[in-house]
Short mmCIF file of C-alpha atoms and ligand atoms in Angstrom, two decimals:
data_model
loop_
_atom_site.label_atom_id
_atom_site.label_comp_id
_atom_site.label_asym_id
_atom_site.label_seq_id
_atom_site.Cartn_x
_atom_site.Cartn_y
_atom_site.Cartn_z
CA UNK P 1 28.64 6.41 5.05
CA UNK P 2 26.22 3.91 3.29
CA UNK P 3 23.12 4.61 2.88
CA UNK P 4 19.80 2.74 4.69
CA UNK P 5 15.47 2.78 4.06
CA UNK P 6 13.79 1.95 7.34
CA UNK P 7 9.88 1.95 6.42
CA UNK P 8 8.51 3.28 10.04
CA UNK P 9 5.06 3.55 11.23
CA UNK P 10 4.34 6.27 13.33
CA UNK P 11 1.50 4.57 15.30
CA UNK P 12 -1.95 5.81 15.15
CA UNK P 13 -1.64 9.91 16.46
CA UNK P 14 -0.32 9.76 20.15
CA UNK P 15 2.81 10.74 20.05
CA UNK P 16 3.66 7.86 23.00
CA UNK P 17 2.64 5.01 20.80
CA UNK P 18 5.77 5.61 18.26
CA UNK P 19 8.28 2.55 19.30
CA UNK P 20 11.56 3.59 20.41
CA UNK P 21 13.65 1.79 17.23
CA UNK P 22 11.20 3.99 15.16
CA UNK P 23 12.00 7.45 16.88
CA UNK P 24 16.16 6.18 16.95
CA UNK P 25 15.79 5.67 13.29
CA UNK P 26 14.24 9.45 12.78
CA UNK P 27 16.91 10.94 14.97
CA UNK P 28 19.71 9.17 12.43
CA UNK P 29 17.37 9.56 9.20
CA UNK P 30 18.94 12.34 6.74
CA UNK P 31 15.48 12.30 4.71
CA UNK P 32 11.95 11.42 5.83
CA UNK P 33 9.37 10.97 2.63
CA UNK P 34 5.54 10.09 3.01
CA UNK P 35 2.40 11.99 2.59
CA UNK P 36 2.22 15.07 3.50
CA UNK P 37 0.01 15.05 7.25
CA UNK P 38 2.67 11.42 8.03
CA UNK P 39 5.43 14.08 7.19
CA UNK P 40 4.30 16.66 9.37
CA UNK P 41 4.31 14.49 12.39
CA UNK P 42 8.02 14.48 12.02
CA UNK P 43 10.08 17.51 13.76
CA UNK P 44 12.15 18.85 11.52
CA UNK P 45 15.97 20.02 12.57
CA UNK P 46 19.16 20.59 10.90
CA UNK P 47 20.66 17.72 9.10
CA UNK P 48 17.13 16.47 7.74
CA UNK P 49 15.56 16.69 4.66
CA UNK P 50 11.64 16.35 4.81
CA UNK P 51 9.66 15.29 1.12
CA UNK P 52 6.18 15.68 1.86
CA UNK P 53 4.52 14.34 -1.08
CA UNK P 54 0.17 13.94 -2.16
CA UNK P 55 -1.53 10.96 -1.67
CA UNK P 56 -1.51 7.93 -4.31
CA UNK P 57 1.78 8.79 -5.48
CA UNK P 58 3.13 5.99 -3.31
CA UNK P 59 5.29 3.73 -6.32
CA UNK P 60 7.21 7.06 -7.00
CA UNK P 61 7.62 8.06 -3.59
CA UNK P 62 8.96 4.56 -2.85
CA UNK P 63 11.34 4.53 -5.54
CA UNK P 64 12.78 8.15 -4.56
CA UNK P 65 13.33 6.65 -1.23
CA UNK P 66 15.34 3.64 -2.65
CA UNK P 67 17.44 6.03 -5.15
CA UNK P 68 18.63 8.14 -1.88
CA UNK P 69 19.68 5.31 -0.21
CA UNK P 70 21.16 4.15 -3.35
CA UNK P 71 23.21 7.67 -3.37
CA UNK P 72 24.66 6.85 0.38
CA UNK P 73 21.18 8.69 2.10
CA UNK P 74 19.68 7.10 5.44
CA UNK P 75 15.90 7.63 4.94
CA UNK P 76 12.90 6.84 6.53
CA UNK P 77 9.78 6.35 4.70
CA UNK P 78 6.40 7.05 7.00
CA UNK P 79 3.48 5.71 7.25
CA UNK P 80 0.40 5.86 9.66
CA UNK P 81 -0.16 3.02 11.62
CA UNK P 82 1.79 -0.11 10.29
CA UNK P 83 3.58 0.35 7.60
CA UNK P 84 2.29 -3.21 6.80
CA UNK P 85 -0.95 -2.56 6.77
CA UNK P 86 -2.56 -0.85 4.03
CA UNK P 87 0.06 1.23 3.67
CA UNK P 88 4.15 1.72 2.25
CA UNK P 89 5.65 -1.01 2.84
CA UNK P 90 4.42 -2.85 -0.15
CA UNK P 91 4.65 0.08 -1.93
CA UNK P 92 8.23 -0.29 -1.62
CA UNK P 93 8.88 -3.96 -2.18
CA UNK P 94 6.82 -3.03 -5.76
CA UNK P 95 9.50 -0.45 -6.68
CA UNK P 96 12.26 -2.63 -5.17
CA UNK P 97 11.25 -5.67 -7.27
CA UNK P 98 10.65 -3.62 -10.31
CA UNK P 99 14.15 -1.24 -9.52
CA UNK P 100 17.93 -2.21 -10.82
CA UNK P 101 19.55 -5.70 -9.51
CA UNK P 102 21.36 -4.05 -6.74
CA UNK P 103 19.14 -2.67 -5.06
CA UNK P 104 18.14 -5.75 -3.46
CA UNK P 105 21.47 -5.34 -1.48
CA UNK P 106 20.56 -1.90 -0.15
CA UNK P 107 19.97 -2.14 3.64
CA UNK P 108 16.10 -2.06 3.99
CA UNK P 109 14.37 -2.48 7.47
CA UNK P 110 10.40 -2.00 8.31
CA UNK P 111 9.80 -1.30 11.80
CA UNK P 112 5.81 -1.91 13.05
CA UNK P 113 3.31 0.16 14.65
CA UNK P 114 0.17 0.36 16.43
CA UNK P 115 -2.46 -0.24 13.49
CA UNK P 116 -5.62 1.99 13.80
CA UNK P 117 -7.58 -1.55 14.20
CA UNK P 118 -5.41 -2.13 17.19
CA UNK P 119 -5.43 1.33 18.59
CA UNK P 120 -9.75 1.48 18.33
CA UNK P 121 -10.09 -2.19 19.56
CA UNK P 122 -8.52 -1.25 22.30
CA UNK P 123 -10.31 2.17 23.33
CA UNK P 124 -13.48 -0.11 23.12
CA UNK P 125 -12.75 -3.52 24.76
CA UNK P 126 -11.92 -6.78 23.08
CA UNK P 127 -13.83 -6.69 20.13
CA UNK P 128 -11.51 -8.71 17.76
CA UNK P 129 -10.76 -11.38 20.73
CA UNK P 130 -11.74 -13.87 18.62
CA UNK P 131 -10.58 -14.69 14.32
CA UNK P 132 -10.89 -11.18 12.36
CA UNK P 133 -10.66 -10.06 9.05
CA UNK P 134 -9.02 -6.71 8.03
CA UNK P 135 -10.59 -5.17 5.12
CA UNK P 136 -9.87 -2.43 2.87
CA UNK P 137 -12.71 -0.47 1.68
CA UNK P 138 -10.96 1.60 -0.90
CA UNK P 139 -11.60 0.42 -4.29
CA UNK P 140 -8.70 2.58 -5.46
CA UNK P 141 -6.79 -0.76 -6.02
CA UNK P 142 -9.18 -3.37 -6.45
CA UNK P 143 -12.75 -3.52 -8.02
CA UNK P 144 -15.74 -2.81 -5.57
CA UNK P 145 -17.39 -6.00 -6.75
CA UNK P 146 -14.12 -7.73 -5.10
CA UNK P 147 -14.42 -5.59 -2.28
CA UNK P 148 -18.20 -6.75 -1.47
CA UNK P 149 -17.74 -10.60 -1.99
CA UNK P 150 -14.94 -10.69 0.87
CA UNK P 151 -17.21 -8.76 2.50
CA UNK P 152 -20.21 -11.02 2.54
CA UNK P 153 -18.15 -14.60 2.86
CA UNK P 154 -16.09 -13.05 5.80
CA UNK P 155 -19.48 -12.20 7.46
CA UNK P 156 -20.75 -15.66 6.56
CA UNK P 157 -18.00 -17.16 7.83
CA UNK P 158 -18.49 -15.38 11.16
CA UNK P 159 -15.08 -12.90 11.59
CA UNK P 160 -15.75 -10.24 13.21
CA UNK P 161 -13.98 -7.24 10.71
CA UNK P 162 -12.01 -4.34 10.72
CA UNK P 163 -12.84 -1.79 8.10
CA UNK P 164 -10.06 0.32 7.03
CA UNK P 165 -10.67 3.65 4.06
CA UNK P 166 -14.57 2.91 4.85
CA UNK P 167 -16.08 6.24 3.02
CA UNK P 168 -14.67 9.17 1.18
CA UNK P 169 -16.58 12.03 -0.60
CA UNK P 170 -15.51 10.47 -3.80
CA UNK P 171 -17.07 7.60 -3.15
CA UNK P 172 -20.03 8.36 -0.54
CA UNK P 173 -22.36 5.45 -2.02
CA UNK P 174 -20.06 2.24 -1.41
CA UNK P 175 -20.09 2.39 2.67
CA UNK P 176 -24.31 2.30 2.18
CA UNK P 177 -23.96 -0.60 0.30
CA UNK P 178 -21.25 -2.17 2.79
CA UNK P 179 -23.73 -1.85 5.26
CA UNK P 180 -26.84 -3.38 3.78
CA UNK P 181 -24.62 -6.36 3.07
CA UNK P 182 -23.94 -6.90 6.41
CA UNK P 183 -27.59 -6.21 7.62
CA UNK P 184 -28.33 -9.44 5.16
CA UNK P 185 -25.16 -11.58 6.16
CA UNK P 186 -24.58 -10.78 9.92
CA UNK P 187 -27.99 -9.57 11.55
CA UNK P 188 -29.07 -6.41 12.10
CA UNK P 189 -28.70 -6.55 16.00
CA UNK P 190 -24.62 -7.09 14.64
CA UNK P 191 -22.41 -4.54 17.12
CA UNK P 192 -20.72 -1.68 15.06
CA UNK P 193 -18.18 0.93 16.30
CA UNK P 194 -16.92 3.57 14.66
CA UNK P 195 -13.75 5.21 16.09
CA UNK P 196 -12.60 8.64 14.62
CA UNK P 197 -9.38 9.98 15.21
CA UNK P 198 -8.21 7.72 17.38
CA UNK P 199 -5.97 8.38 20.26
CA UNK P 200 -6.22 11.53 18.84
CA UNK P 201 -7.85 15.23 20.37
CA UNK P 202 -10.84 14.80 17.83
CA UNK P 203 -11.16 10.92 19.28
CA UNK P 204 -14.75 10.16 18.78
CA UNK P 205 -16.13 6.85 19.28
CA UNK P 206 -19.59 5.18 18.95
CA UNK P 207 -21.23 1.84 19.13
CA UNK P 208 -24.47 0.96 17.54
CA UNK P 209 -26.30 -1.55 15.89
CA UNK P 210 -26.00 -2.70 11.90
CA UNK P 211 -29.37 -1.18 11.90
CA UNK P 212 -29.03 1.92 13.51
CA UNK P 213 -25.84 2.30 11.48
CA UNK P 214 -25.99 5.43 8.54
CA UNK P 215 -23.06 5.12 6.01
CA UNK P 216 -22.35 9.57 7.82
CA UNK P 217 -20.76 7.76 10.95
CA UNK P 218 -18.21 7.09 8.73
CA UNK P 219 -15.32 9.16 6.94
CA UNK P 220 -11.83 8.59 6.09
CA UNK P 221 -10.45 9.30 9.19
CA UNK P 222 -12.88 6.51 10.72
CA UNK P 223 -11.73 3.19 11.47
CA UNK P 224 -14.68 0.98 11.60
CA UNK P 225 -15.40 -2.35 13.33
CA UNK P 226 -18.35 -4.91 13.56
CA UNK P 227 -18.44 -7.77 15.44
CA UNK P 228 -19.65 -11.14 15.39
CA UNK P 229 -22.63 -12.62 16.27
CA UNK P 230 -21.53 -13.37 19.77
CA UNK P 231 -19.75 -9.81 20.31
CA UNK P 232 -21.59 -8.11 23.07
CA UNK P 233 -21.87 -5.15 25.62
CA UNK P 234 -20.34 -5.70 29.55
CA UNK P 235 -21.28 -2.18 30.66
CA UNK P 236 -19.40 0.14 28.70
CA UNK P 237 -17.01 -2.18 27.10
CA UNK P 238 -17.54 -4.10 24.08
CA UNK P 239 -15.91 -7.71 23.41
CA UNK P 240 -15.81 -10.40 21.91
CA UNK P 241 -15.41 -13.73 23.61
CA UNK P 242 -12.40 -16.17 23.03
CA UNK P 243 -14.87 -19.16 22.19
CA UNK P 244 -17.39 -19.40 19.12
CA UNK P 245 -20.94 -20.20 20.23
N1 SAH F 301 -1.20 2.02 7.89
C1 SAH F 301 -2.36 2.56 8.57
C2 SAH F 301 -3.63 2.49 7.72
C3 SAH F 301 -3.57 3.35 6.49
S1 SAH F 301 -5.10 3.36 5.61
C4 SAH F 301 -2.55 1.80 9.89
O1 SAH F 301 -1.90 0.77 10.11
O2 SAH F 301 -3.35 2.26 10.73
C5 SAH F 301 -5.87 4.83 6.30
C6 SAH F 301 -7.08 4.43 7.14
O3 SAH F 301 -6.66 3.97 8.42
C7 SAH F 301 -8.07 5.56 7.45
O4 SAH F 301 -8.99 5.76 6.39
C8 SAH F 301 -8.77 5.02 8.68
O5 SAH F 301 -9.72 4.03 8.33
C9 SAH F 301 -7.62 4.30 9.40
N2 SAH F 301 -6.96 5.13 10.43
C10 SAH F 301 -5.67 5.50 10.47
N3 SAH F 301 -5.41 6.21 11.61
C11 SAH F 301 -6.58 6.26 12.29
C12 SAH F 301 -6.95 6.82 13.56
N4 SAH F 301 -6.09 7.46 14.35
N5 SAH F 301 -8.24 6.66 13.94
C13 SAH F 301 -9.13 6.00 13.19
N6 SAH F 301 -8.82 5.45 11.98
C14 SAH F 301 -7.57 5.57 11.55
#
């Protein structure tokens, strides 16, 4: 039988947002590889071989994934969310395009998910109803000083933003400084939400303002969101109209 890499995202914790092509390509996967708490989401059972593996390892887990489905292996590779977003499916097209010549005839599929962005706008209300930018705030790839100039033109420029790796211990100080950038460029009276765990038992959401904000609503299992100036309250929802005022 040949072999096949379907890059899957699992959605972001509810077990009823993982699309039906993703769950049919589990149930015919011989291997599942991704990090370790993405692996543990899958069910294991006879027939399937599961390689947890640590975080930041994701060139050589990509490339493992390639080499079994070079050998005749159907694997899926897993990733939170989207596996476009922030996540493995790059990963893979990096080993692919740095791999042997013929693997760019191996049968290689990426099948979407519910991205935590979309998953937390839509516990909240409409917040990103209007143009959004998706940022990053890991500077485990890029260099912070990148990091905070998107930051401040997107703001000037009026998106409203999604904030994705927003604040880890190694790196408590960044997610202050994200902050009092946006205080400056978008007004302190700016919405901000921070939704934990969404979709998720732990779910724990919270809207303030920019300045009521403390970089300890945040951690790496927060997805974070601020709005633009004309994002507002109706009750308990929060949106963000269609127009620009
Ligand atoms: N591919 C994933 C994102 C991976 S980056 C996706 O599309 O969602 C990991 C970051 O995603 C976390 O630091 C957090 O900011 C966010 N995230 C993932 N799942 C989440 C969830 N259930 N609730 C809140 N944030 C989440």
């Amino acid at each position: 039988m040949s072999g096949w890499v379907v890059v899957a995202g699992l959605g972001p914790g509810d077990e009823a947002l993982i699309t039906d092509e993703v769950r049919a390509a589990l149930a015919g996967a011989t291997d599942v590889v991704g990090y370790i708490p993405y692996v543990k989401r899958v069910a294991p059972r006879d027939g399937l071989t599961l390689h947890a593996s640590d975080n930041r390892v994701e060139l050589d887990r990509a490339r493992h994934a390639l080499e079994m489905a070079a050998a005749g292996r159907r694997v899926v590779v897993v990733s939170s969310g989207d596996p476009g977003v922030f996540a493995m499916a790059s990963a893979l097209f990096e080993a692919l395009e740095a791999g042997p010549r013929e693997w760019l005839s191996l049968d290689i599929r990426i099948l979407p998910g519910i991205t935590a962005m979309l998953a937390a706008a839509a516990r909240i209300g409409a917040p990103l109803g209007h143009d959004f930018a998706a940022i990053n705030l890991s500077d485990n790839l890029k260099p912070w000083d990148l990091i905070e100039h998107r930051l401040r033109l997107a703001a000037q420029a009026g998106f409203a933003m999604a904030f994705y790796n927003p604040r880890s211990k190694s790196r408590p100080h960044q997610f202050a400084r994200a902050l009092e950038v946006l205080r400056t460029e978008a007004g302190g009276d700016t919405l901000i939400t921070f939704a934990r765990s969404v979709t998720k038992p732990d779910e724990e959401i919270t809207t303030v303002t920019l300045n009521e904000a403390t970089p300890e609503m945040a951690d790496m299992r927060t997805l974070v969101i601020v709005g633009n100036r004309d994002t507002r309250a109706v009750g308990r929802w929060i949106y963000t109209p269609r127009s620009a005022s």
